[in-house]
């Protein structure tokens, strides 16, 4: 499996990198949360733009990204506009989805963006092309909050992400049984064994999915999302605890 380097951080090698989602609604609250997160053992921050109260104000988005960039220093900033169709807090039009990401990419204030693989290819391909031209990495994602699809379906989605130009593939699913956990792990392990595969983020949500969040180094998932304050998905562990567990497994 290949690795991806962002601001000197090698994603896809060694311990899974710890990302903290920021889900606050205002710039002031985001600033406070980012400063708090930087006191913890984190590798990167995800700004969940779908929770931002001023999502219709492009100037406010860019200014907030600028402030976050200053606080994070060299830590990578991932910006995610998660749609309601995939468990997010906002449902933009396709045009709005494209335009928000275009402005963020061109601002040179963000290091990675998250694009949902089920968006129309007419939206995905130009954004991927622009991101790569501007040296911004693309995480391509898919989320299922109700079930764990079959291994065949998950593998097909990962392949589609790679075909569409993703730098990192991500899926987050809801395991309902031990068999579902094994499905996630088998898919992750299969992908990790591919010589030329892009890095993969494999997430099991909910209580049962916690084992997936900590086992990435063994089975091939390269980022784990932890909390400093509010969680963005069920089953996320507090960063301090997550870091401790990952350190123990890495010894």
XYZ file of N, CA and C in Angstrom:
753
model
N 0.841 -1.195 0.000
C 0.000 0.000 0.000
C 0.878 1.247 0.000
N 0.511 2.218 -0.820
C 1.260 3.466 -0.889
C 1.021 4.309 0.367
N 1.817 5.341 0.535
C 1.600 6.306 1.605
C 1.388 7.684 0.987
N 0.840 8.589 1.782
C 0.609 9.960 1.361
C 1.249 10.882 2.389
N 2.022 11.860 1.922
C 2.669 12.795 2.836
C 1.967 14.146 2.791
N 1.610 14.647 3.965
C 0.959 15.948 4.095
C 1.671 16.728 5.192
N 2.314 17.810 4.817
C 3.048 18.637 5.794
C 4.031 17.818 6.625
N 4.704 16.869 5.981
C 5.673 16.045 6.679
C 5.079 14.873 7.425
N 3.752 14.748 7.430
C 3.072 13.638 8.100
C 2.845 12.527 7.080
N 3.404 11.349 7.338
C 3.254 10.226 6.420
C 2.025 9.408 6.819
N 1.025 9.462 5.980
C -0.234 8.765 6.232
C -0.220 7.443 5.485
N -0.404 6.362 6.235
C -0.386 5.035 5.634
C 0.776 4.191 6.099
N 1.595 4.716 7.003
C 2.721 3.973 7.552
C 2.715 4.100 9.074
N 3.072 3.033 9.756
C 3.144 3.070 11.214
C 1.782 3.175 11.879
N 1.778 3.801 13.047
C 0.517 3.946 13.781
C -0.490 4.752 12.982
N -1.781 4.412 13.120
C -2.793 5.279 12.501
C -2.650 6.696 13.035
N -2.808 7.665 12.164
C -2.728 9.052 12.583
C -4.044 9.442 13.258
N -3.957 10.240 14.305
C -5.137 10.627 15.075
C -5.659 11.959 14.567
N -6.915 11.952 14.142
C -7.590 13.161 13.670
C -8.709 13.520 14.632
N -8.855 14.810 14.890
C -9.911 15.296 15.774
C -10.915 16.108 14.964
N -12.192 15.718 14.971
C -13.207 16.513 14.276
C -13.651 17.703 15.111
N -13.779 18.858 14.473
C -14.319 20.060 15.117
C -15.720 20.272 14.565
N -16.727 20.242 15.442
C -18.122 20.317 14.994
C -18.842 21.547 15.550
N -18.090 22.522 16.045
C -18.699 23.720 16.617
C -19.309 24.600 15.521
N -20.282 25.411 15.923
C -21.054 26.184 14.947
C -20.488 27.563 14.667
N -19.658 28.102 15.555
C -19.171 29.469 15.388
C -17.646 29.500 15.315
N -17.127 30.582 14.762
C -15.680 30.727 14.657
C -15.035 30.744 16.033
N -15.642 31.472 16.959
C -15.083 31.533 18.304
C -15.000 30.175 18.960
N -16.057 29.393 18.840
C -16.064 28.056 19.440
C -15.070 27.135 18.731
N -14.947 27.288 17.424
C -13.975 26.486 16.679
C -12.551 26.817 17.107
N -12.284 28.101 17.317
C -10.957 28.518 17.767
C -10.637 27.886 19.117
N -11.580 27.952 20.038
C -11.363 27.362 21.372
C -11.133 25.863 21.279
N -11.945 25.183 20.446
C -11.820 23.735 20.298
C -10.489 23.364 19.652
N -10.065 24.146 18.654
C -8.799 23.861 17.989
C -7.619 24.038 18.946
N -7.656 25.085 19.743
C -6.584 25.304 20.714
C -6.538 24.175 21.738
N -7.714 23.719 22.164
C -7.770 22.606 23.113
C -7.233 21.330 22.470
N -7.609 21.096 21.215
C -7.165 19.886 20.526
C -5.646 19.852 20.383
N -5.052 21.020 20.159
C -3.609 21.084 19.960
C -2.824 20.811 21.242
N -3.508 20.766 22.365
C -2.873 20.386 23.620
C -2.839 18.876 23.805
N -3.495 18.157 22.918
C -3.599 16.700 23.007
C -2.675 16.048 21.961
N -2.435 14.740 22.093
C -1.544 14.051 21.142
C -2.240 13.756 19.819
N -2.451 14.787 19.014
C -3.153 14.633 17.743
C -2.186 14.839 16.578
N -2.568 14.331 15.422
C -1.769 14.512 14.213
C -2.401 15.484 13.234
N -3.732 15.572 13.248
C -4.431 16.424 12.288
C -5.807 16.778 12.821
N -6.429 17.765 12.182
C -7.754 18.225 12.599
C -8.686 18.178 11.393
N -9.918 17.755 11.641
C -10.963 17.783 10.622
C -11.993 18.841 11.002
N -12.148 19.842 10.145
C -13.205 20.831 10.347
C -14.453 20.346 9.634
N -15.483 20.027 10.434
C -16.755 19.590 9.877
C -17.577 20.821 9.508
N -17.425 21.236 8.279
C -18.029 22.472 7.805
C -19.553 22.421 7.811
N -20.116 21.216 7.757
C -21.582 21.093 7.732
C -22.238 21.543 9.032
N -21.456 21.726 10.100
C -21.999 22.231 11.365
C -21.847 23.744 11.501
N -21.141 24.374 10.569
C -20.815 25.792 10.687
C -22.052 26.641 10.411
N -22.400 27.508 11.361
C -23.629 28.303 11.249
C -23.600 29.266 10.062
N -22.415 29.717 9.674
C -22.304 30.669 8.571
C -21.867 29.993 7.278
N -22.389 28.822 7.035
C -21.975 28.060 5.855
C -22.333 28.779 4.557
N -23.317 29.678 4.597
C -23.687 30.421 3.399
C -22.819 31.670 3.189
N -21.946 31.960 4.141
C -21.092 33.150 4.076
C -19.674 32.716 3.702
N -19.332 32.848 2.422
C -18.026 32.358 1.955
C -16.872 33.098 2.615
N -17.033 34.394 2.851
C -15.964 35.151 3.508
C -15.710 34.622 4.913
N -16.791 34.262 5.626
C -16.649 33.722 6.980
C -15.963 32.354 6.954
N -16.266 31.550 5.952
C -15.619 30.239 5.821
C -14.116 30.406 5.626
N -13.734 31.277 4.696
C -12.314 31.468 4.401
C -11.577 32.065 5.592
N -12.199 33.042 6.256
C -11.549 33.654 7.409
C -11.375 32.649 8.540
N -12.377 31.794 8.749
C -12.264 30.767 9.794
C -11.177 29.767 9.443
N -11.098 29.377 8.178
C -10.024 28.481 7.754
C -8.659 29.117 7.992
N -8.568 30.424 7.769
C -7.311 31.140 7.976
C -6.899 31.098 9.456
N -7.876 31.321 10.338
C -7.583 31.303 11.771
C -7.180 29.895 12.227
N -7.905 28.893 11.751
C -7.574 27.512 12.111
C -6.178 27.146 11.618
N -5.855 27.579 10.419
C -4.528 27.298 9.858
C -3.433 27.845 10.769
N -3.630 29.042 11.292
C -2.637 29.651 12.178
C -2.509 28.870 13.479
N -3.627 28.428 14.027
C -3.599 27.697 15.295
C -2.923 26.345 15.131
N -3.225 25.668 14.041
C -2.720 24.305 13.836
C -1.253 24.275 13.461
N -0.716 25.388 12.998
C 0.671 25.452 12.518
C 0.870 24.400 11.429
N 1.755 23.412 11.643
C 2.037 22.443 10.583
C 1.094 21.234 10.593
N 0.239 21.149 11.569
C -0.687 20.008 11.583
C -1.649 20.128 10.399
N -1.855 19.053 9.665
C -2.755 19.118 8.504
C -4.183 19.473 8.896
N -4.817 20.271 8.046
C -6.222 20.640 8.215
C -7.035 19.968 7.113
N -7.930 19.095 7.521
C -8.882 18.443 6.630
C -10.224 19.145 6.771
N -10.828 19.534 5.651
C -12.151 20.147 5.685
C -13.155 19.182 5.059
N -14.250 18.956 5.785
C -15.280 18.011 5.354
C -16.638 18.682 5.342
N -17.296 18.642 4.192
C -18.683 19.088 4.078
C -19.530 17.823 3.944
N -19.901 17.256 5.099
C -20.643 15.997 5.098
C -22.123 16.270 4.856
N -22.688 15.625 3.868
C -24.095 15.846 3.534
C -25.011 15.007 4.421
N -26.260 15.436 4.509
C -27.231 14.684 5.305
C -27.436 13.279 4.764
N -27.259 13.117 3.465
C -27.392 11.791 2.871
C -26.398 10.794 3.457
N -25.295 11.309 4.015
C -24.275 10.432 4.579
C -24.050 10.717 6.062
N -25.106 11.169 6.737
C -25.035 11.357 8.178
C -24.561 12.716 8.622
N -24.463 13.675 7.697
C -23.992 15.001 8.046
C -25.085 15.912 8.552
N -24.742 17.182 8.705
C -25.633 18.148 9.333
C -26.203 19.162 8.344
N -25.913 18.991 7.043
C -26.336 19.982 6.058
C -26.453 19.299 4.697
N -27.405 19.743 3.889
C -27.574 19.178 2.556
C -27.446 20.277 1.506
N -26.246 20.499 1.001
C -26.057 21.534 -0.020
C -26.567 21.070 -1.379
N -26.814 22.010 -2.259
C -27.032 21.660 -3.651
C -25.696 21.214 -4.238
N -25.736 20.552 -5.372
C -24.498 20.121 -6.006
C -23.618 21.331 -6.329
N -24.256 22.401 -6.841
C -23.493 23.601 -7.180
C -22.832 24.198 -5.939
N -23.561 24.217 -4.834
C -23.001 24.771 -3.596
C -21.857 23.903 -3.088
N -22.037 22.605 -3.149
C -21.001 21.653 -2.737
C -19.704 21.921 -3.511
N -19.837 22.050 -4.822
C -18.671 22.305 -5.678
C -18.040 23.647 -5.355
N -18.854 24.689 -5.251
C -18.317 26.042 -5.084
C -17.621 26.231 -3.747
N -18.185 25.662 -2.693
C -17.533 25.786 -1.380
C -16.162 25.130 -1.405
N -16.099 23.923 -1.937
C -14.815 23.230 -1.996
C -13.830 23.945 -2.929
N -14.322 24.469 -4.043
C -13.439 25.189 -4.966
C -12.764 26.369 -4.260
N -13.533 27.136 -3.510
C -12.965 28.309 -2.848
C -11.969 27.914 -1.765
N -12.270 26.831 -1.054
C -11.344 26.366 -0.026
C -10.046 25.860 -0.642
N -10.156 25.120 -1.725
C -8.956 24.624 -2.404
C -8.094 25.790 -2.873
N -8.712 26.756 -3.500
C -7.973 27.877 -4.074
C -7.435 28.832 -3.006
N -7.953 28.734 -1.780
C -7.470 29.596 -0.696
C -6.083 29.199 -0.211
N -5.665 27.955 -0.475
C -4.393 27.421 -0.003
C -4.303 27.415 1.522
N -5.451 27.315 2.174
C -5.487 27.275 3.637
C -5.752 25.877 4.176
N -6.151 24.961 3.305
C -6.484 23.600 3.749
C -5.524 22.616 3.083
N -5.308 21.488 3.753
C -4.368 20.486 3.254
C -5.069 19.297 2.606
N -6.274 18.993 3.093
C -7.042 17.884 2.556
C -8.517 18.270 2.530
N -9.252 17.709 1.568
C -10.701 17.822 1.553
C -11.298 16.423 1.471
N -12.517 16.281 1.957
C -13.236 15.012 1.909
C -14.363 15.130 0.892
N -14.318 14.307 -0.144
C -15.347 14.290 -1.179
C -16.076 12.956 -1.119
N -17.389 13.006 -1.075
C -18.181 11.773 -1.022
C -18.216 11.107 -2.391
N -17.916 9.828 -2.424
C -17.816 9.114 -3.688
C -19.154 8.978 -4.409
N -20.263 9.135 -3.668
C -21.574 9.027 -4.303
C -22.058 10.347 -4.894
N -21.254 11.402 -4.776
C -21.574 12.629 -5.503
C -21.437 12.357 -7.009
N -22.107 13.130 -7.856
C -21.999 12.901 -9.300
C -20.554 13.049 -9.786
N -20.129 12.207 -10.713
C -18.772 12.346 -11.267
C -18.509 13.740 -11.837
N -19.561 14.392 -12.335
C -19.391 15.753 -12.865
C -19.006 16.746 -11.772
N -19.265 16.401 -10.513
C -18.811 17.219 -9.388
C -17.450 16.746 -8.888
N -17.274 15.433 -8.826
C -16.059 14.871 -8.241
C -14.824 15.171 -9.082
N -14.895 14.881 -10.362
C -13.688 14.936 -11.195
C -13.074 16.332 -11.277
N -13.867 17.394 -11.499
C -13.242 18.731 -11.518
C -12.641 19.131 -10.172
N -13.284 18.718 -9.066
C -12.743 19.051 -7.751
C -11.430 18.315 -7.492
N -11.376 17.055 -7.869
C -10.136 16.294 -7.699
C -9.023 16.914 -8.527
N -9.346 17.267 -9.761
C -8.344 17.862 -10.645
C -7.826 19.186 -10.069
N -8.747 20.034 -9.600
C -8.345 21.319 -9.028
C -7.520 21.111 -7.761
N -7.973 20.198 -6.899
C -7.244 19.936 -5.656
C -5.809 19.513 -5.947
N -5.633 18.602 -6.863
C -4.289 18.125 -7.167
C -3.439 19.221 -7.810
N -4.048 20.054 -8.620
C -3.310 21.172 -9.210
C -2.824 22.151 -8.148
N -3.608 22.260 -7.051
C -3.281 23.197 -5.971
C -2.592 22.508 -4.793
N -2.144 21.280 -4.988
C -1.403 20.531 -3.964
C -2.245 20.224 -2.725
N -3.540 20.024 -2.926
C -4.446 19.621 -1.846
C -4.783 18.136 -2.038
N -4.682 17.354 -0.969
C -4.972 15.928 -1.043
C -6.478 15.682 -0.902
N -6.927 14.581 -1.485
C -8.348 14.242 -1.487
C -8.584 12.934 -0.752
N -9.388 13.000 0.310
C -9.954 11.798 0.915
C -11.316 11.594 0.272
N -11.550 10.423 -0.296
C -12.859 10.134 -0.877
C -13.560 9.135 0.037
N -14.838 9.400 0.334
C -15.467 8.685 1.438
C -16.856 8.163 1.104
N -17.290 7.231 1.967
C -18.647 6.716 1.916
C -19.035 6.267 3.318
N -20.281 6.578 3.720
C -20.734 6.305 5.080
C -22.082 5.590 5.072
N -22.199 4.607 5.953
C -23.457 3.884 6.113
C -23.712 3.732 7.608
N -24.670 4.501 8.126
C -24.934 4.519 9.565
C -25.904 3.423 10.012
N -26.348 2.581 9.104
C -27.340 1.561 9.469
C -26.826 0.137 9.379
N -25.787 -0.112 8.580
C -25.373 -1.487 8.352
C -23.925 -1.547 7.879
N -23.452 -2.777 7.673
C -22.161 -3.012 7.048
C -22.410 -3.717 5.723
N -22.164 -3.051 4.606
C -22.340 -3.713 3.311
C -21.410 -4.921 3.174
N -21.635 -5.712 2.172
C -20.799 -6.890 1.930
C -19.385 -6.476 1.559
N -18.460 -7.421 1.697
C -17.077 -7.154 1.320
C -16.973 -6.778 -0.153
N -17.791 -7.405 -0.981
C -17.767 -7.104 -2.414
C -18.145 -5.650 -2.676
N -19.178 -5.178 -1.983
C -19.628 -3.796 -2.149
C -18.557 -2.824 -1.646
N -17.998 -3.099 -0.480
C -16.978 -2.207 0.078
C -15.751 -2.148 -0.815
N -15.315 -3.282 -1.321
C -14.149 -3.295 -2.200
C -14.422 -2.528 -3.494
N -15.639 -2.671 -4.010
C -15.992 -1.944 -5.238
C -15.976 -0.440 -5.004
N -16.424 -0.007 -3.826
C -16.421 1.427 -3.525
C -14.996 1.958 -3.394
N -14.131 1.190 -2.771
C -12.728 1.602 -2.654
C -12.093 1.713 -4.037
N -12.364 0.744 -4.888
C -11.817 0.766 -6.247
C -12.326 1.988 -7.017
N -13.595 2.327 -6.813
C -14.147 3.498 -7.492
C -13.472 4.773 -6.991
N -13.215 4.845 -5.686
C -12.520 6.008 -5.144
C -11.154 6.168 -5.791
N -10.441 5.064 -5.909
C -9.116 5.117 -6.536
C -9.232 5.526 -7.994
N -10.207 4.979 -8.687
C -10.384 5.301 -10.111
C -10.708 6.784 -10.322
N -11.399 7.393 -9.347
C -11.790 8.798 -9.461
C -10.686 9.756 -9.011
N -9.564 9.197 -8.570
C -8.416 10.046 -8.261
C -8.180 10.330 -6.792
N -8.826 9.587 -5.896
C -8.619 9.824 -4.471
C -7.172 9.553 -4.082
N -6.670 10.330 -3.139
C -5.365 10.054 -2.538
C -5.501 9.076 -1.380
N -6.639 9.155 -0.687
C -6.938 8.284 0.444
C -8.393 7.862 0.329
N -8.674 6.587 0.532
C -10.043 6.081 0.517
C -10.544 5.940 1.954
N -11.837 6.163 2.139
C -12.414 6.050 3.481
C -13.815 5.454 3.408
N -14.078 4.470 4.277
C -15.460 4.051 4.476
C -15.730 3.932 5.968
N -16.957 4.290 6.354
C -17.395 4.189 7.743
C -18.748 3.499 7.737
N -18.841 2.382 8.440
C -20.058 1.572 8.419
C -20.451 1.199 9.846
N -21.675 0.689 9.986
C -22.199 0.342 11.302
C -22.265 -1.182 11.444
N -21.315 -1.789 12.153
C -21.366 -3.231 12.350
C -22.494 -3.626 13.304
N -23.185 -4.695 12.969
C -24.284 -5.203 13.788
C -23.951 -6.556 14.414
N -22.809 -7.121 14.053
C -22.448 -8.461 14.519
C -20.941 -8.649 14.421
N -20.461 -9.737 14.995
C -19.045 -10.060 14.865
C -18.680 -10.351 13.409
N -19.635 -10.920 12.682
C -19.383 -11.182 11.262
C -19.143 -9.879 10.500
N -19.886 -8.823 10.866
C -19.672 -7.523 10.234
C -18.267 -6.990 10.538
N -17.816 -7.185 11.773
C -16.462 -6.753 12.128
C -15.427 -7.485 11.279
N -15.634 -8.773 11.095
C -14.709 -9.546 10.274
C -14.725 -9.075 8.819
N -15.896 -8.681 8.336
C -15.980 -8.150 6.974
C -15.113 -6.903 6.832
N -15.240 -5.982 7.777
C -14.447 -4.749 7.737
C -12.954 -5.066 7.772
N -12.567 -5.983 8.661
C -11.156 -6.312 8.809
C -10.615 -7.027 7.571
N -11.416 -7.902 6.991
C -10.960 -8.608 5.780
C -10.742 -7.629 4.626
N -11.683 -6.702 4.475
C -11.547 -5.708 3.402
C -10.308 -4.852 3.639
N -10.096 -4.436 4.870
C -8.931 -3.613 5.200
C -7.633 -4.367 4.932
N -7.587 -5.600 5.376
C -6.373 -6.401 5.211
C -6.098 -6.677 3.743
N -7.140 -6.983 2.983
C -6.982 -7.216 1.548
C -6.404 -5.974 0.870
N -6.925 -4.818 1.233
C -6.458 -3.583 0.605
C -5.026 -3.268 1.027
N -4.696 -3.515 2.295
C -3.346 -3.221 2.786
C -2.293 -4.058 2.071
N -2.679 -5.230 1.601
C -1.738 -6.115 0.921
C -1.513 -5.737 -0.540
N -2.280 -4.778 -1.060
C -2.099 -4.349 -2.446
C -0.862 -3.461 -2.544
N 0.053 -3.820 -3.393
C 1.314 -3.087 -3.498
C 1.093 -1.627 -3.867
N 0.145 -1.379 -4.768
C -0.046 -0.023 -5.287
C -1.360 0.594 -4.822
N -1.962 0.046 -3.773
C -3.225 0.588 -3.281
C -3.039 1.907 -2.557
N -4.037 2.784 -2.649
C -3.982 4.042 -1.905
C -4.280 3.775 -0.437
N -3.828 4.623 0.474
C -4.121 4.437 1.895
C -5.627 4.370 2.143
N -6.013 3.592 3.146
C -7.420 3.358 3.465
C -7.718 3.753 4.905
N -8.851 4.418 5.085
C -9.406 4.670 6.415
C -10.645 3.791 6.530
N -10.598 2.798 7.414
C -11.725 1.891 7.623
C -12.266 2.122 9.027
N -13.546 2.450 9.125
C -14.130 2.806 10.413
C -15.355 1.956 10.682
N -15.396 1.393 11.869
C -16.605 0.758 12.376
C -17.214 1.689 13.408
N -18.441 2.066 13.207
C -19.091 3.006 14.126
C -19.821 2.257 15.244
N -20.222 3.000 16.272
C -20.956 2.406 17.374
C -20.050 1.656 18.339
N -20.677 1.037 19.346
C -19.938 0.333 20.380
C -19.105 -0.811 19.815
N -19.714 -1.614 18.950
C -18.981 -2.756 18.400
C -17.824 -2.309 17.509
N -17.975 -1.156 16.893
C -16.959 -0.708 15.959
C -15.687 -0.185 16.594
N -15.659 -0.042 17.909
C -14.474 0.526 18.567
C -13.222 -0.299 18.305
N -13.380 -1.611 18.178
C -12.222 -2.465 17.928
C -11.567 -2.112 16.592
N -12.370 -1.657 15.634
C -11.834 -1.260 14.330
C -11.026 0.023 14.471
N -11.498 0.924 15.327
C -10.828 2.219 15.486
C -9.426 2.096 16.065
N -9.157 1.029 16.787
C -7.837 0.887 17.419
C -6.938 -0.105 16.690
N -7.481 -0.890 15.757
C -6.693 -1.954 15.138
C -6.099 -1.621 13.797
N -6.039 -0.334 13.456
C -5.631 0.065 12.114
C -4.232 -0.363 11.721
N -3.281 -0.277 12.641
C -1.910 -0.613 12.267
C -1.780 -2.080 11.893
N -2.583 -2.924 12.522
C -2.526 -4.358 12.247
C -3.222 -4.698 10.931
N -4.358 -4.045 10.686
C -5.179 -4.428 9.544
C -5.154 -3.421 8.393
N -4.509 -2.268 8.582
C -4.275 -1.417 7.430
C -5.050 -0.122 7.349
N -5.762 0.281 8.407
C -6.457 1.562 8.374
C -5.519 2.653 8.874
N -5.448 3.778 8.155
C -4.350 4.727 8.382
C -4.701 5.942 9.239
N -5.986 6.203 9.490
C -6.395 7.339 10.323
C -7.483 6.878 11.275
N -7.402 7.315 12.519
C -8.470 7.057 13.483
C -8.951 8.400 14.033
N -10.262 8.560 14.113
C -10.850 9.817 14.561
C -11.184 9.722 16.050
N -10.644 10.657 16.827
C -10.897 10.688 18.261
C -11.484 12.021 18.672
N -11.949 12.097 19.904
C -12.653 13.300 20.353
C -11.843 14.099 21.363
N -11.989 15.403 21.243
C -11.615 16.339 22.295
C -12.861 17.186 22.469
N -13.749 16.748 23.335
C -15.050 17.403 23.445
C -16.096 16.629 22.665
N -16.754 17.295 21.710
C -17.874 16.699 20.989
C -17.397 15.666 19.972
N -18.197 14.595 19.818
C -17.927 13.579 18.804
C -18.678 13.908 17.526
N -18.167 13.424 16.403
C -18.846 13.614 15.124
C -19.506 12.339 14.629
N -19.241 11.216 15.301
C -19.838 9.936 14.910
C -19.850 9.019 16.119
N -20.795 8.072 16.164
C -20.892 7.178 17.321
C -19.691 6.244 17.436
N -19.192 6.093 18.675
C -18.103 5.158 18.929
C -16.723 5.777 18.968
N -16.613 7.089 18.720
C -15.297 7.718 18.773
C -14.781 7.733 20.210
N -13.485 7.469 20.360
C -12.845 7.462 21.669
C -12.203 8.815 21.951
N -12.073 9.150 23.233
C -11.342 10.352 23.607
C -9.898 10.232 23.134
N -9.334 11.338 22.645
C -8.003 11.309 22.045
C -6.955 10.739 22.989
N -6.966 11.156 24.248
C -5.946 10.682 25.186
C -5.998 9.168 25.325
N -7.201 8.624 25.425
C -7.347 7.167 25.543
C -6.963 6.475 24.248
N -7.407 7.032 23.120
C -7.077 6.449 21.825
C -5.570 6.417 21.617
N -4.894 7.514 21.921
C -3.448 7.580 21.755
C -2.743 6.549 22.619
N -3.200 6.406 23.838
C -2.591 5.437 24.744
C -2.727 4.013 24.202
N -3.916 3.674 23.712
C -4.151 2.331 23.185
C -3.300 2.088 21.944
N -3.252 3.075 21.048
C -2.447 2.916 19.832
C -0.967 2.756 20.176
N -0.497 3.475 21.187
C 0.901 3.329 21.619
C 1.174 1.929 22.133
N 0.252 1.386 22.921
C 0.431 0.038 23.474
C 0.484 -1.008 22.347
N -0.423 -0.868 21.372
C -0.446 -1.823 20.272
C 0.781 -1.694 19.376
N 1.394 -0.506 19.378
C 2.550 -0.244 18.519
C 3.865 -0.755 19.121
N 3.876 -1.002 20.407
C 5.135 -1.386 21.091
C 5.746 -2.634 20.492
